[in-house]
C-alpha cells in the first residue's frame, strides 16, 4: 500500500463504481463516486478525504471524468438518476444546472475537445451515445444509435487527425466520428458477452489499440484503425474495469475481473502478464485509475464493498503464470538475505520460497526436495548466512541456505510424526532451532552441526501447537503453548523446562504464541481454540503474569514485533488482519480485509507486515502514524 486505505473511518457507504485521478494544488488526488449517491475527493499522499462529500445525485454515481471550465478544474459525474453534473473541484460546489439526458441512466462518460469546445460523451442505458457541450449544456448532435443494448463503456482518441469515441455495450466495440456522429469502419466483433470496459493505448508511435472486455468474454486487444485483433490477454475473463499507462517506456494495461479482487498488469506489446497487485479489497474491483504520488506510480482501485485502495504499480518481467505458490501457504517467517529483508514462506505445494520485501522478487529458486507439504517455517542467521528451517508432514526438519538456494545439510530426522511448530534463535552461541511434532516431543538443534541438543522432551500436555523464542535474563528461551492456556518456558541450551509458566487451565490448547522485546522486557501474546475466550492475552514473560488483552476474536495467525520502540501485535481472523499496540492494547488503524482466508502473518522491526492468504503473499507497512 502506498498510503492508508481511503475512507476507512468515514468513506463511501455503498459500492464504488467509478474513480479518476488528477493533480490539484500540487497534490495527487482521487475522485470517487458510488452507490451512496456521493462524489468524494481523496488526498493520495495521506489517504484523507478532502472536504465534505458532494451530494446532489439522487441515485448511484457510475461515471466520472476531469476537465477545465473557464480556467478552473471541474469534475463531471453521471449516474442512475439520468443526469450529468458538473462540480468545481476546489469547493465541491455544483457548476450550473445538471444535464437531463432522458436516457434511463448514464453508464459511462468521457471528456474531449470538439471544434475548440469541451464536450461530454456519454454512454447510456437506452443504447445511445450522446454528446453535450460542457458549457452550454446543449446536445451538439442527435443521439448516436447503433448499439443494440446499454452502452457500458466509453473512451476517446484521435484517429487520422479527428476525434473519435470508442464505445462498447452489446457484444461489439464501435468507433464514432465526433464531428458527424457517423460510424468509423465496422463494429469490432469477437466478444462472447457484453462489453463493459474499454481503454485506448498507444502501442507504438501512432499505433493505437483498444483494450476491451466484459461479461464471460476474453479481454481483447484490437487495432483502433482497422478493428482487427492484435491479441488476447490470457486468463483475463469477465473484465470489470481497465486502464492503460506507460511504465518505463512499456505500454501496459491494468485489468480487474469481476470474480476476484486482484489487479493484473499486462505488457500490451507481448500480451504477457508482468505484475499482479493485491489491494486487500473484500470483494471484486469495480474501478481503476493510475496516478503519480511522491514520484511513484500507483493504482487507485475501488470495489463493490465500498473500499478504495492505493497500490504501488510494480511491473516485472513477463511471466507465464503469476509468481506465487501452487498451493496454500502454511507458514511465514522473516530474515535478512545478503543485507536485504526477506520473507520465507512454506506451502502445501512442498516448496519453501524466499521473497525480497522491497521488490517482491523471489531471492532464489523455490526450495524443495519433493518430500511433502511444509507445515512450519522459521528463519535465522548462522554465521552471517541466512537459513530457513522448514518442518514437514513427513516429520523431517530441513535446513536451506537462502543465499545459495540449496540445502544446508542433511534433514533433521528424529521426529516420528508431522512437525507442528518450528522456532529459531540466533542470540545464543550456537544458534539453535526448536521443533515440536505430533509425536509429542520437543527437540532442540544446534544449527551449526545439525546435532540435537539435550534429550527430547515430552510436551507438558499432549502436543505443542505453537512455539516462539525470546530472551530471559539475557539467555535464549522458548515459549511453548500450554494445553491449558498461556505458555511455559524452556531453556534452549539444555532443552529443559525452567519451571516458569502461566497458571490456570481452560482445557483448550494454546494454538498461537508470539513474542517481542521492548526496553529489555520480553512480552508474549497467546491465543487458543476456545470460542468462548475471544481475546488474545498479553503477558510479561519474566513474571508469567497477564498484563493485558486484545479483543481479536479467535485469530488464526499471530505475530509480534517492536517498531521504533513501540511493541505491536498482528492478528488475523478469517480474512481480516488487525494491528494492535502492546502498550495501550488498542487497535492501530482499521482492519484490512483480504480476498481469502489468512493462513499466516509475520512482522519485522522495520515495520513490514507480511500476510499470507491462500497461495499469495502481501506486504504492508506499519508506521507510527498508521
XYZ file of C-alpha atoms in Angstrom, residues 86-321:
236
model
C -20.519 19.400 -13.071
C -18.664 20.225 -9.837
C -15.942 22.716 -9.031
C -13.000 20.634 -7.809
C -11.749 23.272 -5.364
C -15.013 23.713 -3.485
C -17.229 20.796 -4.463
C -19.972 23.246 -5.433
C -22.208 22.496 -8.454
C -21.408 24.421 -11.629
C -24.675 25.262 -13.381
C -27.670 23.012 -13.669
C -27.486 19.224 -14.276
C -27.772 17.802 -17.790
C -31.081 15.938 -18.062
C -30.321 13.193 -20.575
C -33.658 11.365 -20.610
C -31.743 8.190 -21.466
C -32.563 5.933 -18.474
C -29.097 6.252 -16.856
C -25.527 7.300 -17.593
C -23.270 4.238 -17.607
C -20.019 5.861 -18.810
C -18.663 9.223 -19.907
C -15.560 10.887 -21.295
C -14.470 14.477 -21.983
C -12.980 15.561 -25.315
C -12.471 18.720 -27.357
C -14.698 19.236 -30.406
C -14.401 22.321 -32.608
C -12.437 24.043 -29.840
C -15.062 23.369 -27.160
C -15.216 20.816 -24.353
C -17.871 18.159 -24.898
C -19.123 15.303 -22.733
C -19.567 11.938 -24.465
C -21.973 9.690 -22.546
C -22.801 6.005 -22.870
C -26.413 5.463 -21.853
C -28.575 2.592 -20.729
C -31.055 3.272 -23.558
C -28.383 2.075 -26.081
C -27.445 5.587 -27.221
C -24.244 7.613 -27.220
C -24.893 11.306 -26.566
C -22.609 14.318 -26.964
C -23.137 17.504 -24.918
C -21.426 20.878 -24.825
C -19.913 21.154 -21.346
C -20.532 24.886 -21.032
C -23.938 25.361 -22.682
C -25.465 22.017 -21.554
C -26.802 21.547 -25.111
C -26.565 18.393 -27.219
C -24.307 19.069 -30.184
C -25.762 16.304 -32.356
C -28.578 13.826 -32.412
C -28.167 10.754 -30.195
C -25.808 8.260 -31.832
C -27.502 4.917 -32.341
C -26.115 1.546 -33.354
C -25.627 -0.486 -30.206
C -28.379 -2.988 -29.509
C -28.059 -2.806 -25.732
C -26.898 -0.463 -22.975
C -23.609 1.334 -23.662
C -21.448 0.449 -20.664
C -18.071 1.836 -21.744
C -16.746 4.982 -23.465
C -13.232 6.109 -24.399
C -11.950 8.776 -26.787
C -8.941 9.049 -29.096
C -7.562 10.863 -32.136
C -7.709 8.726 -35.277
C -6.396 10.084 -38.599
C -6.496 13.613 -37.206
C -10.102 13.506 -35.964
C -11.558 12.885 -32.532
C -13.487 9.638 -32.208
C -15.467 7.957 -29.453
C -14.907 4.253 -28.788
C -17.901 2.589 -27.156
C -18.962 -0.856 -26.010
C -22.049 -2.463 -24.599
C -23.514 -5.280 -26.640
C -21.014 -7.838 -27.945
C -19.334 -5.195 -30.082
C -16.954 -2.280 -29.852
C -17.874 0.644 -32.108
C -15.992 3.758 -33.210
C -17.803 7.055 -33.941
C -16.704 10.256 -35.674
C -17.368 13.045 -33.155
C -17.689 15.662 -35.904
C -20.556 13.899 -37.663
C -21.762 11.125 -35.344
C -21.183 8.613 -38.136
C -19.647 5.187 -37.523
C -15.969 4.765 -38.405
C -15.463 1.383 -40.029
C -17.285 -1.749 -38.985
C -18.011 -2.819 -35.410
C -15.283 -4.842 -33.681
C -16.656 -8.341 -33.195
C -15.434 -11.404 -31.376
C -16.633 -10.808 -27.839
C -18.841 -13.587 -26.488
C -20.587 -11.358 -23.930
C -21.443 -7.707 -23.462
C -18.545 -5.252 -23.357
C -18.321 -3.462 -20.011
C -14.843 -1.898 -20.064
C -12.726 -0.115 -22.694
C -9.399 1.721 -22.751
C -7.215 3.071 -25.563
C -3.404 2.871 -25.599
C -0.580 3.789 -27.960
C 1.280 0.578 -28.719
C 3.993 2.265 -30.773
C 4.250 5.763 -32.235
C 0.888 6.467 -33.854
C -0.370 2.879 -33.495
C -3.445 2.943 -31.251
C -5.115 -0.129 -29.833
C -8.335 -0.730 -27.926
C -8.406 -2.961 -24.845
C -11.932 -4.245 -24.338
C -13.756 -6.963 -22.463
C -16.728 -7.827 -20.324
C -19.049 -10.494 -19.023
C -17.997 -14.051 -19.928
C -15.676 -12.721 -22.591
C -11.915 -12.765 -23.080
C -10.217 -9.389 -22.902
C -9.165 -8.407 -26.417
C -6.619 -6.000 -27.844
C -7.692 -4.613 -31.241
C -6.248 -2.186 -33.770
C -8.235 1.047 -33.474
C -7.956 1.891 -37.178
C -8.999 -1.491 -38.565
C -10.761 -3.278 -35.729
C -8.579 -6.323 -36.378
C -7.417 -8.300 -33.349
C -3.868 -7.688 -32.142
C -4.100 -10.324 -29.422
C -5.993 -11.539 -26.379
C -4.940 -11.227 -22.748
C -4.881 -14.817 -21.461
C -6.759 -15.690 -18.260
C -8.467 -12.303 -18.316
C -12.173 -13.088 -18.480
C -15.167 -11.180 -17.068
C -13.437 -7.804 -17.326
C -14.894 -5.306 -14.869
C -12.556 -2.342 -15.409
C -9.405 -1.464 -17.342
C -6.983 1.438 -17.602
C -3.745 1.885 -19.522
C -0.486 3.675 -18.787
C 3.222 3.604 -19.606
C 5.790 2.180 -17.167
C 9.472 2.663 -18.021
C 8.567 3.118 -21.662
C 6.416 -0.009 -21.711
C 2.684 0.373 -22.527
C 0.682 -1.660 -20.032
C -2.953 -2.403 -19.278
C -4.244 -2.820 -15.719
C -7.289 -5.055 -15.536
C -9.636 -6.363 -12.904
C -12.080 -9.218 -13.306
C -15.497 -9.384 -11.702
C -14.801 -12.645 -9.857
C -11.713 -11.649 -7.861
C -10.182 -8.573 -6.163
C -6.761 -8.972 -7.808
C -5.402 -6.431 -10.302
C -3.329 -7.744 -13.197
C -0.749 -5.784 -15.180
C -0.178 -6.735 -18.848
C 2.521 -5.821 -21.337
C 0.428 -4.686 -24.317
C 3.157 -5.402 -26.868
C 3.543 -9.032 -25.832
C 0.145 -9.698 -24.160
C 2.107 -11.192 -21.249
C 1.413 -10.827 -17.557
C 4.056 -8.597 -15.922
C 2.568 -7.978 -12.497
C -0.201 -8.686 -10.011
C -1.445 -6.321 -7.325
C -3.405 -7.327 -4.225
C -5.086 -4.168 -2.864
C -6.895 -6.013 0.001
C -10.381 -5.394 -1.330
C -13.037 -7.529 0.346
C -14.723 -8.186 -2.969
C -14.210 -7.689 -6.700
C -12.848 -4.433 -8.086
C -15.228 -2.067 -9.899
C -12.959 0.776 -10.993
C -9.268 1.518 -11.596
C -7.171 4.589 -12.371
C -3.487 5.478 -12.180
C -1.630 8.391 -10.607
C 1.825 9.529 -9.535
C 2.259 10.063 -5.775
C 5.552 11.377 -4.422
C 7.288 10.257 -7.598
C 5.844 6.720 -7.522
C 3.340 5.312 -9.975
C 0.292 3.958 -8.184
C -3.028 2.319 -8.992
C -6.206 3.554 -7.299
C -8.926 0.906 -7.210
C -12.458 0.702 -5.836
C -14.786 -2.195 -5.150
C -18.405 -3.114 -4.681
C -17.829 -3.326 -0.932
C -17.234 0.432 -0.766
C -13.496 0.385 -0.206
C -10.899 2.433 -2.098
C -7.250 1.350 -2.070
C -3.946 2.675 -3.404
C -1.244 0.223 -4.540
C 2.237 0.811 -5.873
C 2.385 -0.095 -9.553
C 5.094 -2.760 -9.747
C 5.938 -4.198 -13.149
C 8.337 -7.094 -13.615
C 9.413 -9.300 -16.453
C 6.777 -11.238 -18.410
C 5.627 -14.354 -16.601
C 3.746 -17.317 -17.994
C 1.831 -17.522 -14.733
